[in-house]
PDB file of C-alpha atoms in Angstrom:
ATOM      1  CA  MET A1446      38.158 -11.585  40.810  1.00  0.00           C
ATOM      2  CA  THR A1447      37.085 -14.154  42.981  1.00  0.00           C
ATOM      3  CA  ASP A1448      33.317 -13.364  43.935  1.00  0.00           C
ATOM      4  CA  LEU A1449      31.077 -14.888  42.337  1.00  0.00           C
ATOM      5  CA  HIS A1450      28.430 -12.100  43.501  1.00  0.00           C
ATOM      6  CA  ALA A1451      30.492  -8.860  42.239  1.00  0.00           C
ATOM      7  CA  ALA A1452      31.008 -11.345  38.793  1.00  0.00           C
ATOM      8  CA  ALA A1453      27.607 -11.479  37.993  1.00  0.00           C
ATOM      9  CA  LYS A1454      26.578  -8.460  39.039  1.00  0.00           C
ATOM     10  CA  ARG A1455      29.325  -6.938  35.974  1.00  0.00           C
ATOM     11  CA  CYS A1456      27.999  -9.146  33.682  1.00  0.00           C
ATOM     12  CA  LEU A1457      24.462  -7.790  35.166  1.00  0.00           C
ATOM     13  CA  ASP A1458      25.160  -3.928  34.285  1.00  0.00           C
ATOM     14  CA  ALA A1459      27.049  -4.592  30.582  1.00  0.00           C
ATOM     15  CA  THR A1460      24.770  -2.338  28.561  1.00  0.00           C
ATOM     16  CA  ASP A1461      26.299  -3.606  25.115  1.00  0.00           C
ATOM     17  CA  PRO A1462      25.269  -7.014  23.946  1.00  0.00           C
ATOM     18  CA  ALA A1463      28.454  -8.627  22.498  1.00  0.00           C
ATOM     19  CA  GLU A1464      29.972  -7.179  26.218  1.00  0.00           C
ATOM     20  CA  LYS A1465      27.413  -8.840  27.878  1.00  0.00           C
ATOM     21  CA  LEU A1466      27.811 -12.080  26.343  1.00  0.00           C
ATOM     22  CA  GLN A1467      31.476 -12.551  26.605  1.00  0.00           C
ATOM     23  CA  LEU A1468      31.662 -11.485  29.861  1.00  0.00           C
ATOM     24  CA  THR A1469      28.976 -14.141  30.637  1.00  0.00           C
ATOM     25  CA  HIS A1470      31.062 -16.776  29.134  1.00  0.00           C
ATOM     26  CA  GLU A1471      34.004 -16.021  31.024  1.00  0.00           C
ATOM     27  CA  THR A1472      32.306 -16.012  34.166  1.00  0.00           C
ATOM     28  CA  TRP A1473      30.882 -19.385  33.269  1.00  0.00           C
ATOM     29  CA  GLN A1474      33.904 -20.907  32.757  1.00  0.00           C
ATOM     30  CA  ALA A1475      35.854 -19.711  35.596  1.00  0.00           C
ATOM     31  CA  PHE A1476      33.089 -20.194  37.615  1.00  0.00           C
ATOM     32  CA  LEU A1477      33.611 -24.245  36.199  1.00  0.00           C
ATOM     33  CA  ALA A1478      37.777 -23.573  36.807  1.00  0.00           C
ATOM     34  CA  GLY A1479      36.658 -22.920  40.566  1.00  0.00           C
ATOM     35  CA  ALA A1480      38.262 -19.344  40.218  1.00  0.00           C
ATOM     36  CA  LEU A1481      34.669 -17.769  41.347  1.00  0.00           C
ATOM     37  CA  ARG A1482      32.990 -19.160  44.675  1.00  0.00           C
ATOM     38  CA  ALA A1483      30.029 -16.765  46.570  1.00  0.00           C
ATOM     39  CA  ASP A1484      31.875 -14.900  49.110  1.00  0.00           C
ATOM     40  CA  SER A1485      29.634 -14.763  52.225  1.00  0.00           C
ATOM     41  CA  ALA A1486      32.048 -11.214  52.978  1.00  0.00           C
ATOM     42  CA  SER A1487      30.467 -10.107  49.451  1.00  0.00           C
ATOM     43  CA  PRO A1488      28.193  -6.184  50.188  1.00  0.00           C
ATOM     44  CA  PRO A1489      25.113  -6.721  50.066  1.00  0.00           C
ATOM     45  CA  PRO A1490      23.426  -6.716  46.920  1.00  0.00           C
ATOM     46  CA  GLU A1491      21.798  -3.190  45.915  1.00  0.00           C
ATOM     47  CA  PRO A1492      18.331  -2.495  45.470  1.00  0.00           C
ATOM     48  CA  ILE A1493      17.059  -4.137  42.187  1.00  0.00           C
ATOM     49  CA  GLY A1494      17.111  -1.468  39.148  1.00  0.00           C
ATOM     50  CA  ALA A1495      17.012  -1.883  35.248  1.00  0.00           C
ATOM     51  CA  PRO A1496      20.027  -4.375  34.266  1.00  0.00           C
ATOM     52  CA  GLY A1497      22.497  -3.090  31.569  1.00  0.00           C
ATOM     53  CA  ARG A1498      20.725  -3.042  28.395  1.00  0.00           C
ATOM     54  CA  PRO A1499      21.455  -0.985  24.994  1.00  0.00           C
ATOM     55  CA  VAL A1500      19.164   1.850  24.119  1.00  0.00           C
ATOM     56  CA  ARG A1501      17.526   0.040  21.515  1.00  0.00           C
ATOM     57  CA  PRO A1502      15.200  -1.592  21.498  1.00  0.00           C
ATOM     58  CA  ARG A1503      12.485   0.667  22.467  1.00  0.00           C
ATOM     59  CA  LEU A1504      10.485  -0.432  25.464  1.00  0.00           C
ATOM     60  CA  VAL A1505       6.507  -0.251  25.486  1.00  0.00           C
ATOM     61  CA  ASN A1506       3.841  -1.607  27.178  1.00  0.00           C
ATOM     62  CA  ALA A1507       3.502  -5.171  25.867  1.00  0.00           C
ATOM     63  CA  ARG A1508       0.019  -4.770  24.128  1.00  0.00           C
ATOM     64  CA  GLN A1509       1.868  -1.769  21.764  1.00  0.00           C
ATOM     65  CA  VAL A1510       3.742  -4.602  20.225  1.00  0.00           C
ATOM     66  CA  PRO A1511       2.423  -4.708  17.113  1.00  0.00           C
ATOM     67  CA  GLN A1512       1.661  -8.825  15.835  1.00  0.00           C
ATOM     68  CA  ARG A1513       2.723  -9.135  12.462  1.00  0.00           C
ATOM     69  CA  GLU A1514       2.189 -12.190  10.567  1.00  0.00           C
ATOM     70  CA  LEU A1515       4.741 -14.956  10.011  1.00  0.00           C
ATOM     71  CA  GLY A1516       4.142 -15.140   6.599  1.00  0.00           C
ATOM     72  CA  SER A1517       5.841 -12.461   5.523  1.00  0.00           C
ATOM     73  CA  ALA A1518       9.993 -12.261   5.744  1.00  0.00           C
ATOM     74  CA  GLU A1519       9.558  -8.780   8.191  1.00  0.00           C
ATOM     75  CA  GLY A1520       7.181 -10.938  10.365  1.00  0.00           C
ATOM     76  CA  ARG A1521       9.654 -13.448  10.547  1.00  0.00           C
ATOM     77  CA  ALA A1522      11.788 -11.146  11.462  1.00  0.00           C
ATOM     78  CA  ALA A1523      10.152  -9.600  14.095  1.00  0.00           C
ATOM     79  CA  LEU A1524       9.136 -12.626  15.613  1.00  0.00           C
ATOM     80  CA  VAL A1525      13.344 -13.773  15.399  1.00  0.00           C
ATOM     81  CA  HIS A1526      13.858 -10.274  17.689  1.00  0.00           C
ATOM     82  CA  ALA A1527      10.538 -10.653  20.305  1.00  0.00           C
ATOM     83  CA  VAL A1528      12.568 -14.128  20.741  1.00  0.00           C
ATOM     84  CA  ALA A1529      15.594 -12.573  21.141  1.00  0.00           C
ATOM     85  CA  HIS A1530      14.763 -10.137  23.779  1.00  0.00           C
ATOM     86  CA  ILE A1531      13.255 -12.654  26.021  1.00  0.00           C
ATOM     87  CA  GLU A1532      16.918 -14.531  25.499  1.00  0.00           C
ATOM     88  CA  PHE A1533      18.472 -11.312  26.656  1.00  0.00           C
ATOM     89  CA  ASN A1534      16.069 -10.352  29.283  1.00  0.00           C
ATOM     90  CA  ALA A1535      16.932 -13.636  30.769  1.00  0.00           C
ATOM     91  CA  ILE A1536      20.666 -13.534  30.654  1.00  0.00           C
ATOM     92  CA  ASN A1537      20.060 -10.334  33.144  1.00  0.00           C
ATOM     93  CA  LEU A1538      17.380 -12.599  35.441  1.00  0.00           C
ATOM     94  CA  ALA A1539      19.964 -15.613  35.924  1.00  0.00           C
ATOM     95  CA  TRP A1540      23.244 -13.851  36.772  1.00  0.00           C
ATOM     96  CA  ASP A1541      20.513 -10.622  38.526  1.00  0.00           C
ATOM     97  CA  ALA A1542      19.546 -14.193  40.695  1.00  0.00           C
ATOM     98  CA  VAL A1543      23.159 -15.337  41.565  1.00  0.00           C
ATOM     99  CA  TYR A1544      23.604 -11.662  42.634  1.00  0.00           C
ATOM    100  CA  ARG A1545      21.074 -10.981  44.605  1.00  0.00           C
ATOM    101  CA  TYR A1546      20.414 -14.176  46.890  1.00  0.00           C
ATOM    102  CA  ARG A1547      22.962 -14.693  49.250  1.00  0.00           C
ATOM    103  CA  ASP A1548      23.986 -17.791  51.216  1.00  0.00           C
ATOM    104  CA  LYS A1549      22.575 -20.095  48.748  1.00  0.00           C
ATOM    105  CA  PRO A1550      24.179 -23.949  48.150  1.00  0.00           C
ATOM    106  CA  GLU A1551      26.923 -23.732  45.228  1.00  0.00           C
ATOM    107  CA  ALA A1552      23.707 -25.878  43.225  1.00  0.00           C
ATOM    108  CA  TYR A1553      22.054 -22.912  43.131  1.00  0.00           C
ATOM    109  CA  TYR A1554      24.871 -20.949  41.727  1.00  0.00           C
ATOM    110  CA  ARG A1555      25.816 -23.440  39.629  1.00  0.00           C
ATOM    111  CA  ASP A1556      22.272 -23.599  37.931  1.00  0.00           C
ATOM    112  CA  TRP A1557      21.611 -19.835  37.502  1.00  0.00           C
ATOM    113  CA  ALA A1558      25.367 -19.215  35.835  1.00  0.00           C
ATOM    114  CA  SER A1559      24.580 -22.407  34.014  1.00  0.00           C
ATOM    115  CA  CYS A1560      21.674 -20.475  32.493  1.00  0.00           C
ATOM    116  CA  ALA A1561      23.295 -17.143  31.734  1.00  0.00           C
ATOM    117  CA  ASN A1562      25.464 -19.049  29.885  1.00  0.00           C
ATOM    118  CA  ASP A1563      22.820 -21.435  28.035  1.00  0.00           C
ATOM    119  CA  GLU A1564      21.032 -17.706  27.518  1.00  0.00           C
ATOM    120  CA  ALA A1565      23.959 -15.833  25.961  1.00  0.00           C
ATOM    121  CA  ARG A1566      24.265 -18.561  23.068  1.00  0.00           C
ATOM    122  CA  HIS A1567      20.273 -18.195  22.790  1.00  0.00           C
ATOM    123  CA  PHE A1568      20.724 -14.629  22.208  1.00  0.00           C
ATOM    124  CA  ALA A1569      23.661 -15.233  20.002  1.00  0.00           C
ATOM    125  CA  MET A1570      22.287 -17.665  17.688  1.00  0.00           C
ATOM    126  CA  LEU A1571      18.939 -15.835  17.024  1.00  0.00           C
ATOM    127  CA  SER A1572      20.760 -12.249  16.516  1.00  0.00           C
ATOM    128  CA  ALA A1573      22.880 -14.309  13.581  1.00  0.00           C
ATOM    129  CA  ARG A1574      19.688 -15.362  12.560  1.00  0.00           C
ATOM    130  CA  LEU A1575      18.289 -11.813  12.653  1.00  0.00           C
ATOM    131  CA  ALA A1576      21.420 -10.654  10.669  1.00  0.00           C
ATOM    132  CA  GLU A1577      20.373 -13.389   7.429  1.00  0.00           C
ATOM    133  CA  LEU A1578      16.914 -11.547   7.628  1.00  0.00           C
ATOM    134  CA  GLY A1579      18.610  -8.440   7.255  1.00  0.00           C
ATOM    135  CA  HIS A1580      17.904  -6.960  11.236  1.00  0.00           C
ATOM    136  CA  ALA A1581      19.606  -6.191  13.995  1.00  0.00           C
ATOM    137  CA  TYR A1582      18.818  -6.369  17.716  1.00  0.00           C
ATOM    138  CA  GLY A1583      16.949  -3.279  18.459  1.00  0.00           C
ATOM    139  CA  ASP A1584      15.153  -2.952  15.086  1.00  0.00           C
ATOM    140  CA  PHE A1585      11.672  -3.596  16.500  1.00  0.00           C
ATOM    141  CA  ASP A1586       9.839  -2.355  19.885  1.00  0.00           C
ATOM    142  CA  ALA A1587      10.191  -4.809  23.019  1.00  0.00           C
ATOM    143  CA  HIS A1588       8.366  -5.275  26.054  1.00  0.00           C
ATOM    144  CA  ASP A1589       9.833  -5.356  29.455  1.00  0.00           C
ATOM    145  CA  GLY A1590       7.392  -7.793  31.415  1.00  0.00           C
ATOM    146  CA  LEU A1591       9.730  -9.891  32.338  1.00  0.00           C
ATOM    147  CA  TRP A1592      12.296  -7.539  34.194  1.00  0.00           C
ATOM    148  CA  ALA A1593       9.240  -6.226  35.720  1.00  0.00           C
ATOM    149  CA  MET A1594       8.467  -9.161  37.561  1.00  0.00           C
ATOM    150  CA  ALA A1595      12.399  -9.529  38.757  1.00  0.00           C
ATOM    151  CA  GLU A1596      11.838  -5.966  40.343  1.00  0.00           C
ATOM    152  CA  LYS A1597       8.496  -7.265  41.864  1.00  0.00           C
ATOM    153  CA  THR A1598       9.635 -10.353  43.631  1.00  0.00           C
ATOM    154  CA  ALA A1599      13.421  -8.957  43.852  1.00  0.00           C
ATOM    155  CA  GLU A1600      12.922  -8.921  47.866  1.00  0.00           C
ATOM    156  CA  HIS A1601      11.494 -12.314  48.163  1.00  0.00           C
ATOM    157  CA  ASP A1602      13.402 -15.400  46.698  1.00  0.00           C
ATOM    158  CA  THR A1603      10.609 -18.031  46.892  1.00  0.00           C
ATOM    159  CA  ALA A1604       8.341 -15.299  44.806  1.00  0.00           C
ATOM    160  CA  ARG A1605      11.214 -14.746  42.412  1.00  0.00           C
ATOM    161  CA  MET A1606      11.577 -18.850  41.774  1.00  0.00           C
ATOM    162  CA  ALA A1607       8.063 -19.547  41.575  1.00  0.00           C
ATOM    163  CA  LEU A1608       7.432 -16.851  39.401  1.00  0.00           C
ATOM    164  CA  VAL A1609       9.775 -16.058  36.746  1.00  0.00           C
ATOM    165  CA  PRO A1610      11.381 -18.978  35.621  1.00  0.00           C
ATOM    166  CA  ARG A1611       7.806 -21.418  36.732  1.00  0.00           C
ATOM    167  CA  VAL A1612       5.448 -18.873  35.151  1.00  0.00           C
ATOM    168  CA  LEU A1613       6.885 -16.612  32.489  1.00  0.00           C
ATOM    169  CA  GLU A1614       9.914 -18.638  31.028  1.00  0.00           C
ATOM    170  CA  ALA A1615       7.757 -21.219  31.267  1.00  0.00           C
ATOM    171  CA  ARG A1616       5.003 -19.714  28.792  1.00  0.00           C
ATOM    172  CA  GLY A1617       8.040 -20.343  25.982  1.00  0.00           C
ATOM    173  CA  LEU A1618       7.018 -24.360  26.786  1.00  0.00           C
ATOM    174  CA  ASP A1619       3.818 -23.769  25.560  1.00  0.00           C
ATOM    175  CA  VAL A1620       4.424 -21.858  22.742  1.00  0.00           C
ATOM    176  CA  THR A1621       7.572 -22.221  21.229  1.00  0.00           C
ATOM    177  CA  PRO A1622       6.101 -25.607  19.747  1.00  0.00           C
ATOM    178  CA  GLY A1623       3.456 -23.926  17.530  1.00  0.00           C
ATOM    179  CA  MET A1624       5.735 -21.448  16.381  1.00  0.00           C
ATOM    180  CA  ILE A1625       8.143 -24.307  15.272  1.00  0.00           C
ATOM    181  CA  GLU A1626       5.191 -26.143  13.635  1.00  0.00           C
ATOM    182  CA  ARG A1627       4.365 -22.859  11.826  1.00  0.00           C
ATOM    183  CA  LEU A1628       8.157 -21.999  10.703  1.00  0.00           C
ATOM    184  CA  ARG A1629       8.290 -25.098   9.462  1.00  0.00           C
ATOM    185  CA  HIS A1630       5.220 -25.108   7.271  1.00  0.00           C
ATOM    186  CA  LEU A1631       6.243 -21.911   5.947  1.00  0.00           C
ATOM    187  CA  GLY A1632       9.838 -23.541   5.089  1.00  0.00           C
ATOM    188  CA  ASP A1633      12.031 -21.139   7.609  1.00  0.00           C
ATOM    189  CA  THR A1634      13.767 -24.455   8.845  1.00  0.00           C
ATOM    190  CA  ALA A1635      16.846 -22.368  10.247  1.00  0.00           C
ATOM    191  CA  THR A1636      14.299 -20.566  12.290  1.00  0.00           C
ATOM    192  CA  ALA A1637      12.598 -23.352  13.503  1.00  0.00           C
ATOM    193  CA  ALA A1638      16.124 -25.395  14.324  1.00  0.00           C
ATOM    194  CA  ILE A1639      17.337 -22.481  16.793  1.00  0.00           C
ATOM    195  CA  LEU A1640      13.960 -22.582  18.455  1.00  0.00           C
ATOM    196  CA  GLU A1641      13.991 -26.436  18.650  1.00  0.00           C
ATOM    197  CA  VAL A1642      17.138 -26.074  20.525  1.00  0.00           C
ATOM    198  CA  ILE A1643      15.931 -23.373  22.798  1.00  0.00           C
ATOM    199  CA  LEU A1644      12.790 -25.228  23.365  1.00  0.00           C
ATOM    200  CA  ARG A1645      15.337 -28.073  24.860  1.00  0.00           C
ATOM    201  CA  GLU A1646      17.560 -26.132  26.760  1.00  0.00           C
ATOM    202  CA  GLU A1647      14.497 -23.924  27.825  1.00  0.00           C
ATOM    203  CA  VAL A1648      12.875 -27.124  30.025  1.00  0.00           C
ATOM    204  CA  ALA A1649      16.339 -27.652  31.804  1.00  0.00           C
ATOM    205  CA  HIS A1650      16.477 -23.974  33.042  1.00  0.00           C
ATOM    206  CA  VAL A1651      12.129 -23.856  34.339  1.00  0.00           C
ATOM    207  CA  ALA A1652      13.818 -27.321  35.774  1.00  0.00           C
ATOM    208  CA  ALA A1653      16.264 -25.071  37.920  1.00  0.00           C
ATOM    209  CA  GLY A1654      13.260 -22.799  39.066  1.00  0.00           C
ATOM    210  CA  THR A1655      11.550 -25.900  39.907  1.00  0.00           C
ATOM    211  CA  ARG A1656      14.069 -27.273  42.211  1.00  0.00           C
ATOM    212  CA  TRP A1657      15.262 -23.983  43.937  1.00  0.00           C
ATOM    213  CA  TYR A1658      10.974 -23.024  44.586  1.00  0.00           C
ATOM    214  CA  GLN A1659      10.856 -26.467  46.533  1.00  0.00           C
ATOM    215  CA  HIS A1660      14.214 -25.639  48.208  1.00  0.00           C
ATOM    216  CA  CYS A1661      12.960 -21.972  49.565  1.00  0.00           C
ATOM    217  CA  CYS A1662       9.389 -23.857  50.390  1.00  0.00           C
ATOM    218  CA  GLU A1663      11.356 -26.931  52.491  1.00  0.00           C
ATOM    219  CA  ARG A1664      13.508 -23.680  53.956  1.00  0.00           C
ATOM    220  CA  ASP A1665      10.240 -21.977  55.047  1.00  0.00           C
ATOM    221  CA  GLY A1666       8.119 -25.039  56.040  1.00  0.00           C
ATOM    222  CA  VAL A1667       5.489 -24.130  53.130  1.00  0.00           C
ATOM    223  CA  GLU A1668       3.336 -26.844  51.117  1.00  0.00           C
ATOM    224  CA  PRO A1669       4.388 -25.856  47.458  1.00  0.00           C
ATOM    225  CA  VAL A1670       1.350 -26.450  45.452  1.00  0.00           C
ATOM    226  CA  ASP A1671      -0.694 -23.943  47.723  1.00  0.00           C
ATOM    227  CA  THR A1672       2.270 -21.569  47.737  1.00  0.00           C
ATOM    228  CA  PHE A1673       2.751 -21.468  44.250  1.00  0.00           C
ATOM    229  CA  PHE A1674      -0.770 -20.711  44.245  1.00  0.00           C
ATOM    230  CA  ALA A1675      -0.761 -17.856  46.394  1.00  0.00           C
ATOM    231  CA  LEU A1676       1.891 -16.100  44.460  1.00  0.00           C
ATOM    232  CA  LEU A1677       0.042 -15.840  41.651  1.00  0.00           C
ATOM    233  CA  ARG A1678      -2.007 -14.609  43.124  1.00  0.00           C
ATOM    234  CA  GLU A1679      -0.310 -12.078  45.295  1.00  0.00           C
ATOM    235  CA  TYR A1680       1.553 -10.770  42.588  1.00  0.00           C
ATOM    236  CA  MET A1681      -0.278 -11.518  39.180  1.00  0.00           C
ATOM    237  CA  GLY A1682      -3.820 -12.653  39.858  1.00  0.00           C
ATOM    238  CA  VAL A1683      -4.972 -15.004  38.033  1.00  0.00           C
ATOM    239  CA  SER A1684      -4.363 -13.339  34.383  1.00  0.00           C
ATOM    240  CA  LEU A1685      -2.780 -16.688  33.031  1.00  0.00           C
ATOM    241  CA  ARG A1686      -2.986 -18.112  29.132  1.00  0.00           C
ATOM    242  CA  GLY A1687      -3.139 -21.325  28.408  1.00  0.00           C
ATOM    243  CA  PRO A1688      -3.216 -24.017  26.853  1.00  0.00           C
ATOM    244  CA  PHE A1689      -0.045 -25.741  28.772  1.00  0.00           C
ATOM    245  CA  ASN A1690       2.607 -28.124  27.023  1.00  0.00           C
ATOM    246  CA  ARG A1691       1.999 -31.086  30.583  1.00  0.00           C
ATOM    247  CA  PRO A1692       4.939 -33.440  28.797  1.00  0.00           C
ATOM    248  CA  ALA A1693       7.343 -30.340  28.788  1.00  0.00           C
ATOM    249  CA  ARG A1694       6.266 -28.777  32.119  1.00  0.00           C
ATOM    250  CA  LEU A1695       6.061 -32.277  34.055  1.00  0.00           C
ATOM    251  CA  GLU A1696       9.809 -33.063  32.490  1.00  0.00           C
ATOM    252  CA  ALA A1697      10.488 -29.242  34.294  1.00  0.00           C
ATOM    253  CA  GLY A1698       9.405 -30.349  37.759  1.00  0.00           C
ATOM    254  CA  PHE A1699       5.676 -29.581  37.742  1.00  0.00           C
ATOM    255  CA  VAL A1700       2.725 -31.630  39.427  1.00  0.00           C
ATOM    256  CA  GLU A1701      -0.191 -32.896  37.827  1.00  0.00           C
ATOM    257  CA  ALA A1702      -2.189 -31.420  40.811  1.00  0.00           C
ATOM    258  CA  GLU A1703      -0.616 -28.087  39.435  1.00  0.00           C
ATOM    259  CA  LEU A1704      -1.189 -28.519  35.860  1.00  0.00           C
ATOM    260  CA  ASP A1705      -4.572 -29.656  36.512  1.00  0.00           C
ATOM    261  CA  ARG A1706      -5.075 -25.960  38.761  1.00  0.00           C
ATOM    262  CA  LEU A1707      -3.093 -24.243  36.181  1.00  0.00           C
ATOM    263  CA  ALA A1708      -5.883 -25.519  33.662  1.00  0.00           C
ATOM    264  CA  GLY A1709      -8.304 -24.356  35.712  1.00  0.00           C
ATOM    265  CA  LEU A1710      -7.640 -20.818  36.052  1.00  0.00           C
ATOM    266  CA  ALA A1711      -6.579 -19.955  32.841  1.00  0.00           C
ATOM    267  CA  LEU A1712     -10.245 -21.323  31.602  1.00  0.00           C
ATOM    268  CA  GLU A1713     -12.076 -18.785  34.230  1.00  0.00           C
ATOM    269  CA  SER A1714      -9.549 -16.322  33.353  1.00  0.00           C
TER     270      SER A1714
END
């Protein structure tokens, strides 16, 4: 196989987590070696549907996912599981960005294939930690908000780049520092150390979203900041939660004007 789009689809469709991780790492290495490239003759992408995923965890509405206290071992396991679920979704999101959007610069495909490889490594770290806590991926219910937004934006690459990495995934930049602090206070330095790795690398992933969102805006001749907020209103309303991690978001390519407007929206909602 030499077609990157087909290889991405194979990763996307894999249902077993171990197989998805193996295929992801192999595909990234093949891309780096020059054995895979985006082929203009590749069949057009299929309409978006559910990605490959195991039967468990059971997917429920976000409001139905119980809140557990971090002070208990079960609560910490539930937290690790929730983050693992986000990372598993992020593997699929990155591969869908490679598979679905065509005629992009090679750097675009490099960014999202690299992100998929990172997210697979994050999922493996969290799965190992779950095992240490006596659990496995699938033991807790989870929600499907990230993939739901992927489906909404499947036909609109500008909206996908704006809203998945720069809103949904960027939320991790805001909440993870607090989780790390609480875990360290509780003595769970093992989980905290994993989250520190993820936080550091997720800045680069959100930055990739910023980079390719701006690329789409330049292509279409639209102003990025106003367009970002127009897309927010169209797809999400104003149901944003703050506060926002300004230093991390600035590092990920947000500008001060965006962050000021985001803070205002969060206060109003």
